[in-house]
Amino acid sequence: MKEYIKDQIKKSYETKQDIYNNEELLNKIEEVAKKCVALYRTDKKTILAGNGGSAADAQHIAAEMVGRYGFDRPSLPSLALTTDTSALTAIGNDYGYDQVFSRQLEGMGQGGDIFIGISTSGNSVNIVKAFESAKTKNILTVALVGRDGGKMAKQADIALIVPSNSTPRIQESHILIGHILCDIIEKEIFADGVSN
């Protein structure tokens, strides 16, 4: 069993090594970080959504922004569209589950916000619909996905595609990327920034 445990750790490490060596993906992570920093120097916000484990990741990242990531500082506005059960169930019941995020974006999104949609497959229909709503409101869309990026990667303004076909490895890498974004944003806005 110990060898199996070590093998799981090795597979996670190898996926992260693939990210580490992927210049195109690293450049896109940097681009998203810079856009988030610019956003937080105004009165705009980040908005996140996903399903299942990706919903938990959306909430996790939003909580890091509103609360704190590495040190005490003023709160930053970030919203996970996965947390309001009344909205989720009412919209799901009245309009269908495909609309649970797009309908919330219509009401709470503002031009200049950034919407980060999270999906391991890149094919979550409710995130695709949310991207459509975001574009009508001049909200920048970021797809945090895996595999080949799916429909979301084709539709997003920026696609961060984890180079893996394994859902657990993709999810582990999504939270790594989320943490990197939180770290950079916090340091650029409230500390001395990050070195190149």
mmCIF file of N, CA, C and O in Angstrom, residues 64-106:
data_model
loop_
_atom_site.group_PDB
_atom_site.id
_atom_site.type_symbol
_atom_site.label_atom_id
_atom_site.label_comp_id
_atom_site.label_asym_id
_atom_site.label_seq_id
_atom_site.Cartn_x
_atom_site.Cartn_y
_atom_site.Cartn_z
ATOM 1 N N GLU A 64 -10.102 33.046 0.042
ATOM 2 C CA GLU A 64 -8.736 33.550 0.209
ATOM 3 C C GLU A 64 -8.671 35.049 -0.086
ATOM 4 O O GLU A 64 -7.941 35.796 0.565
ATOM 5 N N MET A 65 -9.451 35.494 -1.081
ATOM 6 C CA MET A 65 -9.453 36.910 -1.449
ATOM 7 C C MET A 65 -10.204 37.758 -0.415
ATOM 8 O O MET A 65 -9.728 38.813 -0.001
ATOM 9 N N VAL A 66 -11.372 37.295 -0.010
ATOM 10 C CA VAL A 66 -12.185 38.055 0.939
ATOM 11 C C VAL A 66 -11.551 38.040 2.334
ATOM 12 O O VAL A 66 -11.552 39.044 3.039
ATOM 13 N N GLY A 67 -11.020 36.886 2.721
ATOM 14 C CA GLY A 67 -10.383 36.761 4.029
ATOM 15 C C GLY A 67 -8.928 37.192 3.970
ATOM 16 O O GLY A 67 -8.617 38.380 4.010
ATOM 17 N N ARG A 68 -8.064 36.217 3.840
ATOM 18 C CA ARG A 68 -6.631 36.480 3.700
ATOM 19 C C ARG A 68 -5.998 35.247 3.098
ATOM 20 O O ARG A 68 -6.531 34.147 3.206
ATOM 21 N N TYR A 69 -4.852 35.448 2.472
ATOM 22 C CA TYR A 69 -4.105 34.307 1.941
ATOM 23 C C TYR A 69 -2.851 34.098 2.775
ATOM 24 O O TYR A 69 -2.734 33.132 3.490
ATOM 25 N N GLY A 70 -1.910 35.040 2.699
ATOM 26 C CA GLY A 70 -0.649 34.848 3.398
ATOM 27 C C GLY A 70 -0.424 35.770 4.578
ATOM 28 O O GLY A 70 0.393 35.478 5.446
ATOM 29 N N PHE A 71 -1.141 36.892 4.612
ATOM 30 C CA PHE A 71 -0.935 37.844 5.702
ATOM 31 C C PHE A 71 -2.185 38.720 5.848
ATOM 32 O O PHE A 71 -3.021 38.796 4.955
ATOM 33 N N ASP A 72 -2.280 39.393 6.992
ATOM 34 C CA ASP A 72 -3.419 40.275 7.245
ATOM 35 C C ASP A 72 -3.354 41.492 6.332
ATOM 36 O O ASP A 72 -2.308 42.128 6.204
ATOM 37 N N ARG A 73 -4.499 41.814 5.726
ATOM 38 C CA ARG A 73 -4.599 42.977 4.839
ATOM 39 C C ARG A 73 -6.088 43.254 4.636
ATOM 40 O O ARG A 73 -6.946 42.455 5.026
ATOM 41 N N PRO A 74 -6.435 44.375 4.005
ATOM 42 C CA PRO A 74 -7.843 44.647 3.747
ATOM 43 C C PRO A 74 -8.471 43.561 2.849
ATOM 44 O O PRO A 74 -7.796 42.940 2.031
ATOM 45 N N SER A 75 -9.748 43.360 3.011
ATOM 46 C CA SER A 75 -10.484 42.373 2.223
ATOM 47 C C SER A 75 -10.553 42.788 0.755
ATOM 48 O O SER A 75 -10.614 43.975 0.431
ATOM 49 N N LEU A 76 -10.544 41.793 -0.122
ATOM 50 C CA LEU A 76 -10.703 42.023 -1.556
ATOM 51 C C LEU A 76 -12.024 41.393 -2.011
ATOM 52 O O LEU A 76 -12.362 40.284 -1.579
ATOM 53 N N PRO A 77 -12.775 42.063 -2.890
ATOM 54 C CA PRO A 77 -14.083 41.537 -3.286
ATOM 55 C C PRO A 77 -13.984 40.350 -4.240
ATOM 56 O O PRO A 77 -13.404 40.446 -5.319
ATOM 57 N N SER A 78 -14.534 39.238 -3.813
ATOM 58 C CA SER A 78 -14.567 38.032 -4.630
ATOM 59 C C SER A 78 -15.821 37.251 -4.276
ATOM 60 O O SER A 78 -16.202 37.171 -3.106
ATOM 61 N N LEU A 79 -16.453 36.676 -5.272
ATOM 62 C CA LEU A 79 -17.745 36.040 -5.094
ATOM 63 C C LEU A 79 -17.755 34.663 -5.741
ATOM 64 O O LEU A 79 -17.403 34.529 -6.913
ATOM 65 N N ALA A 80 -18.138 33.644 -4.986
ATOM 66 C CA ALA A 80 -18.348 32.304 -5.544
ATOM 67 C C ALA A 80 -19.843 32.125 -5.779
ATOM 68 O O ALA A 80 -20.650 32.289 -4.859
ATOM 69 N N LEU A 81 -20.226 31.814 -7.008
ATOM 70 C CA LEU A 81 -21.641 31.675 -7.357
ATOM 71 C C LEU A 81 -22.213 30.321 -6.943
ATOM 72 O O LEU A 81 -23.328 29.986 -7.322
ATOM 73 N N THR A 82 -21.467 29.596 -6.141
ATOM 74 C CA THR A 82 -21.846 28.230 -5.760
ATOM 75 C C THR A 82 -22.389 28.137 -4.338
ATOM 76 O O THR A 82 -22.686 27.037 -3.872
ATOM 77 N N THR A 83 -22.517 29.265 -3.646
ATOM 78 C CA THR A 83 -22.770 29.209 -2.207
ATOM 79 C C THR A 83 -24.192 29.518 -1.776
ATOM 80 O O THR A 83 -24.585 29.190 -0.666
ATOM 81 N N ASP A 84 -24.975 30.177 -2.614
ATOM 82 C CA ASP A 84 -26.325 30.592 -2.228
ATOM 83 C C ASP A 84 -27.312 29.510 -2.636
ATOM 84 O O ASP A 84 -27.769 29.447 -3.782
ATOM 85 N N THR A 85 -27.676 28.651 -1.692
ATOM 86 C CA THR A 85 -28.541 27.512 -2.029
ATOM 87 C C THR A 85 -29.933 27.951 -2.471
ATOM 88 O O THR A 85 -30.551 27.284 -3.303
ATOM 89 N N SER A 86 -30.420 29.055 -1.946
ATOM 90 C CA SER A 86 -31.734 29.542 -2.384
ATOM 91 C C SER A 86 -31.691 29.952 -3.852
ATOM 92 O O SER A 86 -32.591 29.617 -4.629
ATOM 93 N N ALA A 87 -30.648 30.690 -4.235
ATOM 94 C CA ALA A 87 -30.506 31.091 -5.634
ATOM 95 C C ALA A 87 -30.291 29.867 -6.527
ATOM 96 O O ALA A 87 -30.936 29.733 -7.581
ATOM 97 N N LEU A 88 -29.407 28.968 -6.114
ATOM 98 C CA LEU A 88 -29.117 27.788 -6.928
ATOM 99 C C LEU A 88 -30.370 26.936 -7.156
ATOM 100 O O LEU A 88 -30.644 26.503 -8.279
ATOM 101 N N THR A 89 -31.134 26.713 -6.091
ATOM 102 C CA THR A 89 -32.305 25.841 -6.220
ATOM 103 C C THR A 89 -33.465 26.547 -6.921
ATOM 104 O O THR A 89 -34.178 25.931 -7.715
ATOM 105 N N ALA A 90 -33.637 27.838 -6.676
ATOM 106 C CA ALA A 90 -34.709 28.570 -7.349
ATOM 107 C C ALA A 90 -34.436 28.674 -8.847
ATOM 108 O O ALA A 90 -35.314 28.404 -9.677
ATOM 109 N N ILE A 91 -33.217 29.064 -9.205
ATOM 110 C CA ILE A 91 -32.866 29.189 -10.616
ATOM 111 C C ILE A 91 -32.905 27.819 -11.291
ATOM 112 O O ILE A 91 -33.428 27.678 -12.400
ATOM 113 N N GLY A 92 -32.351 26.799 -10.610
ATOM 114 C CA GLY A 92 -32.381 25.453 -11.157
ATOM 115 C C GLY A 92 -33.805 24.974 -11.397
ATOM 116 O O GLY A 92 -34.111 24.349 -12.415
ATOM 117 N N ASN A 93 -34.698 25.266 -10.467
ATOM 118 C CA ASN A 93 -36.092 24.844 -10.576
ATOM 119 C C ASN A 93 -36.840 25.625 -11.655
ATOM 120 O O ASN A 93 -37.591 25.055 -12.445
ATOM 121 N N ASP A 94 -36.633 26.944 -11.694
ATOM 122 C CA ASP A 94 -37.409 27.798 -12.596
ATOM 123 C C ASP A 94 -36.843 27.871 -14.012
ATOM 124 O O ASP A 94 -37.597 28.022 -14.972
ATOM 125 N N TYR A 95 -35.510 27.802 -14.143
ATOM 126 C CA TYR A 95 -34.879 27.983 -15.446
ATOM 127 C C TYR A 95 -34.087 26.766 -15.927
ATOM 128 O O TYR A 95 -33.745 26.684 -17.095
ATOM 129 N N GLY A 96 -33.736 25.871 -15.011
ATOM 130 C CA GLY A 96 -32.905 24.728 -15.349
ATOM 131 C C GLY A 96 -31.498 24.897 -14.810
ATOM 132 O O GLY A 96 -31.010 26.028 -14.672
ATOM 133 N N TYR A 97 -30.841 23.777 -14.509
ATOM 134 C CA TYR A 97 -29.511 23.821 -13.897
ATOM 135 C C TYR A 97 -28.479 24.482 -14.805
ATOM 136 O O TYR A 97 -27.512 25.066 -14.326
ATOM 137 N N ASP A 98 -28.718 24.440 -16.100
ATOM 138 C CA ASP A 98 -27.783 25.073 -17.036
ATOM 139 C C ASP A 98 -27.667 26.578 -16.813
ATOM 140 O O ASP A 98 -26.691 27.197 -17.237
ATOM 141 N N GLN A 99 -28.668 27.184 -16.152
ATOM 142 C CA GLN A 99 -28.707 28.636 -15.990
ATOM 143 C C GLN A 99 -28.284 29.117 -14.598
ATOM 144 O O GLN A 99 -28.329 30.316 -14.328
ATOM 145 N N VAL A 100 -27.871 28.186 -13.708
ATOM 146 C CA VAL A 100 -27.659 28.587 -12.304
ATOM 147 C C VAL A 100 -26.561 29.637 -12.129
ATOM 148 O O VAL A 100 -26.629 30.452 -11.204
ATOM 149 N N PHE A 101 -25.570 29.639 -12.992
ATOM 150 C CA PHE A 101 -24.495 30.626 -12.874
ATOM 151 C C PHE A 101 -24.733 31.836 -13.778
ATOM 152 O O PHE A 101 -24.473 32.973 -13.381
ATOM 153 N N SER A 102 -25.241 31.607 -14.979
ATOM 154 C CA SER A 102 -25.461 32.728 -15.909
ATOM 155 C C SER A 102 -26.480 33.703 -15.350
ATOM 156 O O SER A 102 -26.320 34.924 -15.478
ATOM 157 N N ARG A 103 -27.519 33.194 -14.716
ATOM 158 C CA ARG A 103 -28.553 34.074 -14.152
ATOM 159 C C ARG A 103 -27.971 34.928 -13.019
ATOM 160 O O ARG A 103 -28.285 36.121 -12.915
ATOM 161 N N GLN A 104 -27.129 34.336 -12.190
ATOM 162 C CA GLN A 104 -26.495 35.111 -11.114
ATOM 163 C C GLN A 104 -25.554 36.177 -11.677
ATOM 164 O O GLN A 104 -25.508 37.307 -11.177
ATOM 165 N N LEU A 105 -24.818 35.822 -12.728
ATOM 166 C CA LEU A 105 -23.922 36.796 -13.363
ATOM 167 C C LEU A 105 -24.701 37.971 -13.946
ATOM 168 O O LEU A 105 -24.258 39.118 -13.870
ATOM 169 N N GLU A 106 -25.866 37.682 -14.521
ATOM 170 C CA GLU A 106 -26.698 38.743 -15.066
ATOM 171 C C GLU A 106 -27.042 39.770 -13.986
ATOM 172 O O GLU A 106 -27.079 40.969 -14.246
#
